[in-house]
């Protein structure tokens, strides 16, 4: 007979530290009249799970963001019960599945021990993380997201700078989370875990197969991990899903004297021969097909060594490292605008975010001729609507004319289709614009709702 693998007291202790505060920080506000007694709630949830009465609820709502080229990414926001169950299951399994990392792969770190609640200052001092990475500031441990992304970038930089490779191929998996086959994932997890973990594995897949009844009705899901608002649990499962593939790719690259790097589903192959790189990618597509995945054909990019260095903007980031070095910072911004003018292919938004981080410490560090153009670039609506709450805070700290910033943001309320912008704006205005009438934003959120009766 399967039984709970931990006691009620141990169960309660799992949800200390950052976890509980993150549930309260959701962009979709918890109703004011919803107040939980944490101890009683967890005690009742434990009993529900143990007596087999637990059944996933419908998500509280959905956050819709711009995945790429105006294509929607739909992120469910789970209630307290489902968030706790998902966290509990992955936490119990992580010692079995968040191991055996293949060198050169990043993104599979464990949930680890609960950390203290982070202050706003600590979060805002995180290094820039690309908006095309799967980083989430709402993570249980945003520091880990940032550290892993920087380690991935550092490794890419080191290989490119050494000059050992002349050709770089970058690609990713199409709709990665949405196409993870749950039957294959369950088989992999059962092989990796001990028999006594069977109860937790069953509970995990009970959740994964039934959380999306809003749209899939009572049929069980067979494909897809939820890209939920916090995202850590799905990250660990998705990374585990690719471990055998990583081993295969590492071997392919070793045999051809190439190098393989991966962060989440973003992958880089470094070689001295263009044909070798495409041979490896061809073999990668066959290996991915075995686990129901495919390479995103629209996001395959090739680079020479020089192009690769510029794409990642390593030269600019290096000059922005010392936030006290006025000369280096201004040189970095000069290069940024020079590349923009010359239509150089590089990660513009990531660089711009790092510049915001640096100049928010001291706007006077900028040379006068750069200040106006930099603020104008930061105020471009296409950039503003991509910023999360923390980046908007930084931008607000830079500008002396917040009314102009508010005017631009207000002008996007009825234009932007993605409610992530509107929920972010609500949170931002709650801090900076206390007298603002939020009804226009709430109406737009309601108009864009994808909830079904």
mmCIF file of C-alpha atoms in Angstrom, residues 62-268:
data_model
loop_
_atom_site.group_PDB
_atom_site.id
_atom_site.type_symbol
_atom_site.label_atom_id
_atom_site.label_comp_id
_atom_site.label_asym_id
_atom_site.label_seq_id
_atom_site.Cartn_x
_atom_site.Cartn_y
_atom_site.Cartn_z
ATOM 1 C CA UNK A 62 -3.763 32.976 -17.216
ATOM 2 C CA UNK A 63 -0.944 35.390 -18.000
ATOM 3 C CA UNK A 64 -0.395 35.924 -21.716
ATOM 4 C CA UNK A 65 3.001 37.166 -22.882
ATOM 5 C CA UNK A 66 4.711 37.746 -26.210
ATOM 6 C CA UNK A 67 6.678 34.584 -26.886
ATOM 7 C CA UNK A 68 8.239 35.870 -30.119
ATOM 8 C CA UNK A 69 6.987 37.843 -33.113
ATOM 9 C CA UNK A 70 3.623 38.580 -31.430
ATOM 10 C CA UNK A 71 2.915 34.881 -30.803
ATOM 11 C CA UNK A 72 1.270 34.277 -27.420
ATOM 12 C CA UNK A 73 2.739 32.276 -24.577
ATOM 13 C CA UNK A 74 -0.047 31.351 -22.160
ATOM 14 C CA UNK A 75 1.034 30.842 -18.556
ATOM 15 C CA UNK A 76 -1.384 29.343 -16.007
ATOM 16 C CA UNK A 77 -1.486 30.759 -12.486
ATOM 17 C CA UNK A 78 -2.274 27.978 -10.053
ATOM 18 C CA UNK A 79 -4.081 28.226 -6.758
ATOM 19 C CA UNK A 80 -2.370 27.508 -3.458
ATOM 20 C CA UNK A 81 -3.244 23.800 -3.343
ATOM 21 C CA UNK A 82 -1.948 22.984 -6.812
ATOM 22 C CA UNK A 83 1.188 25.098 -6.389
ATOM 23 C CA UNK A 84 1.969 23.295 -3.136
ATOM 24 C CA UNK A 85 1.327 19.836 -4.601
ATOM 25 C CA UNK A 86 3.537 20.510 -7.632
ATOM 26 C CA UNK A 87 6.326 21.866 -5.428
ATOM 27 C CA UNK A 88 6.013 18.954 -2.996
ATOM 28 C CA UNK A 89 6.280 16.330 -5.741
ATOM 29 C CA UNK A 90 9.299 17.824 -7.470
ATOM 30 C CA UNK A 91 10.967 18.542 -4.141
ATOM 31 C CA UNK A 92 10.626 14.863 -3.186
ATOM 32 C CA UNK A 93 12.012 13.690 -6.525
ATOM 33 C CA UNK A 94 14.776 16.222 -7.171
ATOM 34 C CA UNK A 95 17.530 14.136 -5.585
ATOM 35 C CA UNK A 96 16.862 11.521 -8.265
ATOM 36 C CA UNK A 97 16.159 13.671 -11.321
ATOM 37 C CA UNK A 98 18.199 16.860 -10.837
ATOM 38 C CA UNK A 99 21.511 14.991 -11.049
ATOM 39 C CA UNK A 100 23.844 13.581 -13.715
ATOM 40 C CA UNK A 101 24.266 16.949 -15.376
ATOM 41 C CA UNK A 102 26.153 16.755 -18.656
ATOM 42 C CA UNK A 103 29.018 19.248 -18.782
ATOM 43 C CA UNK A 104 28.028 22.320 -20.771
ATOM 44 C CA UNK A 105 24.333 22.136 -19.903
ATOM 45 C CA UNK A 106 22.629 24.617 -17.594
ATOM 46 C CA UNK A 107 19.174 24.951 -16.084
ATOM 47 C CA UNK A 108 18.725 21.767 -14.059
ATOM 48 C CA UNK A 109 19.650 22.963 -10.567
ATOM 49 C CA UNK A 110 17.569 21.731 -7.643
ATOM 50 C CA UNK A 111 14.955 23.658 -5.714
ATOM 51 C CA UNK A 112 17.372 23.359 -2.805
ATOM 52 C CA UNK A 113 16.721 24.541 0.709
ATOM 53 C CA UNK A 114 14.231 27.342 1.299
ATOM 54 C CA UNK A 115 15.940 30.719 1.199
ATOM 55 C CA UNK A 116 14.940 33.813 3.084
ATOM 56 C CA UNK A 117 12.543 36.221 1.458
ATOM 57 C CA UNK A 118 14.548 38.511 -0.788
ATOM 58 C CA UNK A 119 14.347 42.255 -0.423
ATOM 59 C CA UNK A 120 13.550 44.370 -3.469
ATOM 60 C CA UNK A 121 17.108 45.717 -3.432
ATOM 61 C CA UNK A 122 18.604 42.226 -3.666
ATOM 62 C CA UNK A 123 16.428 41.290 -6.634
ATOM 63 C CA UNK A 124 17.156 44.551 -8.402
ATOM 64 C CA UNK A 125 20.887 43.980 -7.969
ATOM 65 C CA UNK A 126 20.787 40.769 -9.985
ATOM 66 C CA UNK A 127 22.851 40.925 -13.143
ATOM 67 C CA UNK A 128 21.024 41.400 -16.423
ATOM 68 C CA UNK A 129 19.355 38.277 -17.722
ATOM 69 C CA UNK A 130 18.262 38.033 -21.310
ATOM 70 C CA UNK A 131 14.546 38.227 -21.954
ATOM 71 C CA UNK A 132 14.951 35.323 -24.394
ATOM 72 C CA UNK A 133 16.142 33.105 -21.551
ATOM 73 C CA UNK A 134 13.635 31.244 -19.404
ATOM 74 C CA UNK A 135 14.561 33.320 -16.387
ATOM 75 C CA UNK A 136 11.798 34.259 -13.958
ATOM 76 C CA UNK A 137 12.234 36.896 -11.264
ATOM 77 C CA UNK A 138 9.218 35.260 -9.642
ATOM 78 C CA UNK A 139 11.298 32.104 -9.195
ATOM 79 C CA UNK A 140 11.741 30.609 -5.733
ATOM 80 C CA UNK A 141 15.409 31.473 -6.178
ATOM 81 C CA UNK A 142 15.991 34.165 -8.829
ATOM 82 C CA UNK A 143 19.681 34.315 -7.918
ATOM 83 C CA UNK A 144 20.131 30.774 -9.238
ATOM 84 C CA UNK A 145 18.445 31.677 -12.524
ATOM 85 C CA UNK A 146 20.794 34.614 -12.946
ATOM 86 C CA UNK A 147 23.912 32.663 -11.944
ATOM 87 C CA UNK A 148 23.186 29.815 -14.357
ATOM 88 C CA UNK A 149 22.470 32.156 -17.253
ATOM 89 C CA UNK A 150 25.698 34.067 -16.620
ATOM 90 C CA UNK A 151 27.655 30.795 -16.375
ATOM 91 C CA UNK A 152 26.199 29.760 -19.742
ATOM 92 C CA UNK A 153 27.166 33.121 -21.260
ATOM 93 C CA UNK A 154 30.624 32.958 -19.717
ATOM 94 C CA UNK A 155 31.252 29.510 -21.171
ATOM 95 C CA UNK A 156 30.117 30.687 -24.620
ATOM 96 C CA UNK A 157 32.358 33.751 -24.320
ATOM 97 C CA UNK A 158 35.409 31.738 -23.310
ATOM 98 C CA UNK A 159 35.112 29.351 -26.249
ATOM 99 C CA UNK A 160 34.524 32.182 -28.706
ATOM 100 C CA UNK A 161 37.353 34.348 -27.409
ATOM 101 C CA UNK A 162 39.941 31.556 -27.473
ATOM 102 C CA UNK A 163 39.503 31.356 -31.230
ATOM 103 C CA UNK A 164 39.352 27.555 -31.238
ATOM 104 C CA UNK A 165 36.184 27.558 -33.339
ATOM 105 C CA UNK A 166 35.293 29.408 -36.518
ATOM 106 C CA UNK A 167 31.645 28.411 -36.860
ATOM 107 C CA UNK A 168 28.764 28.642 -34.391
ATOM 108 C CA UNK A 169 25.282 27.207 -34.843
ATOM 109 C CA UNK A 170 22.495 28.286 -32.494
ATOM 110 C CA UNK A 171 19.058 26.628 -32.380
ATOM 111 C CA UNK A 172 16.296 25.675 -29.986
ATOM 112 C CA UNK A 173 13.444 23.212 -29.558
ATOM 113 C CA UNK A 174 10.078 24.189 -31.006
ATOM 114 C CA UNK A 175 7.418 24.666 -28.302
ATOM 115 C CA UNK A 176 9.594 22.748 -25.875
ATOM 116 C CA UNK A 177 7.464 22.664 -22.732
ATOM 117 C CA UNK A 178 4.253 22.219 -24.709
ATOM 118 C CA UNK A 179 5.499 19.080 -26.478
ATOM 119 C CA UNK A 180 7.074 17.108 -23.626
ATOM 120 C CA UNK A 181 5.457 13.659 -23.795
ATOM 121 C CA UNK A 182 4.130 12.867 -20.310
ATOM 122 C CA UNK A 183 4.204 9.080 -20.836
ATOM 123 C CA UNK A 184 7.878 9.209 -21.818
ATOM 124 C CA UNK A 185 8.619 11.565 -18.921
ATOM 125 C CA UNK A 186 6.872 9.265 -16.438
ATOM 126 C CA UNK A 187 8.825 6.255 -17.707
ATOM 127 C CA UNK A 188 12.075 8.175 -17.333
ATOM 128 C CA UNK A 189 11.214 9.258 -13.790
ATOM 129 C CA UNK A 190 10.168 5.764 -12.705
ATOM 130 C CA UNK A 191 13.468 4.376 -13.998
ATOM 131 C CA UNK A 192 15.421 7.041 -12.123
ATOM 132 C CA UNK A 193 13.601 6.804 -8.780
ATOM 133 C CA UNK A 194 13.169 4.153 -6.131
ATOM 134 C CA UNK A 195 10.014 2.098 -5.708
ATOM 135 C CA UNK A 196 9.114 3.874 -2.474
ATOM 136 C CA UNK A 197 8.749 7.110 -4.491
ATOM 137 C CA UNK A 198 5.880 5.555 -6.451
ATOM 138 C CA UNK A 199 3.216 7.456 -4.489
ATOM 139 C CA UNK A 200 4.831 10.809 -5.287
ATOM 140 C CA UNK A 201 5.261 9.918 -8.970
ATOM 141 C CA UNK A 202 1.558 8.996 -9.172
ATOM 142 C CA UNK A 203 0.584 12.260 -7.477
ATOM 143 C CA UNK A 204 2.812 14.278 -9.800
ATOM 144 C CA UNK A 205 1.283 12.830 -12.942
ATOM 145 C CA UNK A 206 -2.224 13.048 -11.476
ATOM 146 C CA UNK A 207 -1.569 16.798 -11.337
ATOM 147 C CA UNK A 208 0.177 17.082 -14.723
ATOM 148 C CA UNK A 209 -2.555 15.150 -16.529
ATOM 149 C CA UNK A 210 -5.512 16.984 -15.011
ATOM 150 C CA UNK A 211 -4.667 20.635 -14.338
ATOM 151 C CA UNK A 212 -5.873 21.903 -17.738
ATOM 152 C CA UNK A 213 -9.541 20.865 -17.646
ATOM 153 C CA UNK A 214 -10.493 24.455 -18.471
ATOM 154 C CA UNK A 215 -9.591 23.703 -22.077
ATOM 155 C CA UNK A 216 -9.030 19.953 -22.363
ATOM 156 C CA UNK A 217 -12.115 18.978 -20.359
ATOM 157 C CA UNK A 218 -11.938 15.636 -18.554
ATOM 158 C CA UNK A 219 -9.589 13.922 -20.973
ATOM 159 C CA UNK A 220 -6.160 13.391 -19.478
ATOM 160 C CA UNK A 221 -3.299 15.428 -20.813
ATOM 161 C CA UNK A 222 -0.681 13.326 -22.526
ATOM 162 C CA UNK A 223 1.619 16.109 -23.697
ATOM 163 C CA UNK A 224 2.971 19.282 -22.186
ATOM 164 C CA UNK A 225 4.374 20.737 -18.974
ATOM 165 C CA UNK A 226 2.728 23.870 -17.587
ATOM 166 C CA UNK A 227 4.806 27.011 -17.994
ATOM 167 C CA UNK A 228 3.319 28.291 -14.778
ATOM 168 C CA UNK A 229 3.979 31.698 -13.289
ATOM 169 C CA UNK A 230 6.860 30.576 -11.043
ATOM 170 C CA UNK A 231 8.230 27.897 -13.331
ATOM 171 C CA UNK A 232 10.864 26.147 -11.214
ATOM 172 C CA UNK A 233 9.150 22.772 -11.026
ATOM 173 C CA UNK A 234 8.578 22.506 -14.771
ATOM 174 C CA UNK A 235 12.159 23.669 -15.353
ATOM 175 C CA UNK A 236 13.555 20.718 -13.383
ATOM 176 C CA UNK A 237 11.294 18.209 -15.155
ATOM 177 C CA UNK A 238 12.067 19.640 -18.598
ATOM 178 C CA UNK A 239 15.799 19.550 -17.978
ATOM 179 C CA UNK A 240 15.597 15.952 -16.764
ATOM 180 C CA UNK A 241 13.652 15.077 -19.932
ATOM 181 C CA UNK A 242 16.699 16.109 -22.014
ATOM 182 C CA UNK A 243 19.421 14.323 -20.051
ATOM 183 C CA UNK A 244 19.810 11.343 -22.384
ATOM 184 C CA UNK A 245 19.720 13.707 -25.349
ATOM 185 C CA UNK A 246 22.491 15.769 -23.715
ATOM 186 C CA UNK A 247 24.652 12.675 -23.358
ATOM 187 C CA UNK A 248 24.129 11.880 -27.034
ATOM 188 C CA UNK A 249 24.964 15.454 -28.101
ATOM 189 C CA UNK A 250 28.052 15.562 -25.931
ATOM 190 C CA UNK A 251 29.306 12.365 -27.568
ATOM 191 C CA UNK A 252 28.550 13.650 -31.081
ATOM 192 C CA UNK A 253 30.520 16.809 -30.422
ATOM 193 C CA UNK A 254 33.415 15.001 -28.761
ATOM 194 C CA UNK A 255 33.797 12.727 -31.774
ATOM 195 C CA UNK A 256 34.012 15.730 -34.124
ATOM 196 C CA UNK A 257 36.149 17.937 -31.842
ATOM 197 C CA UNK A 258 33.225 20.302 -31.421
ATOM 198 C CA UNK A 259 31.552 21.773 -28.330
ATOM 199 C CA UNK A 260 27.930 21.583 -27.189
ATOM 200 C CA UNK A 261 26.271 24.075 -24.835
ATOM 201 C CA UNK A 262 22.650 24.156 -23.695
ATOM 202 C CA UNK A 263 20.603 26.407 -21.436
ATOM 203 C CA UNK A 264 17.001 25.131 -21.177
ATOM 204 C CA UNK A 265 16.205 24.501 -24.850
ATOM 205 C CA UNK A 266 18.679 27.050 -26.289
ATOM 206 C CA UNK A 267 21.575 25.134 -27.825
ATOM 207 C CA UNK A 268 24.904 26.085 -29.380
#
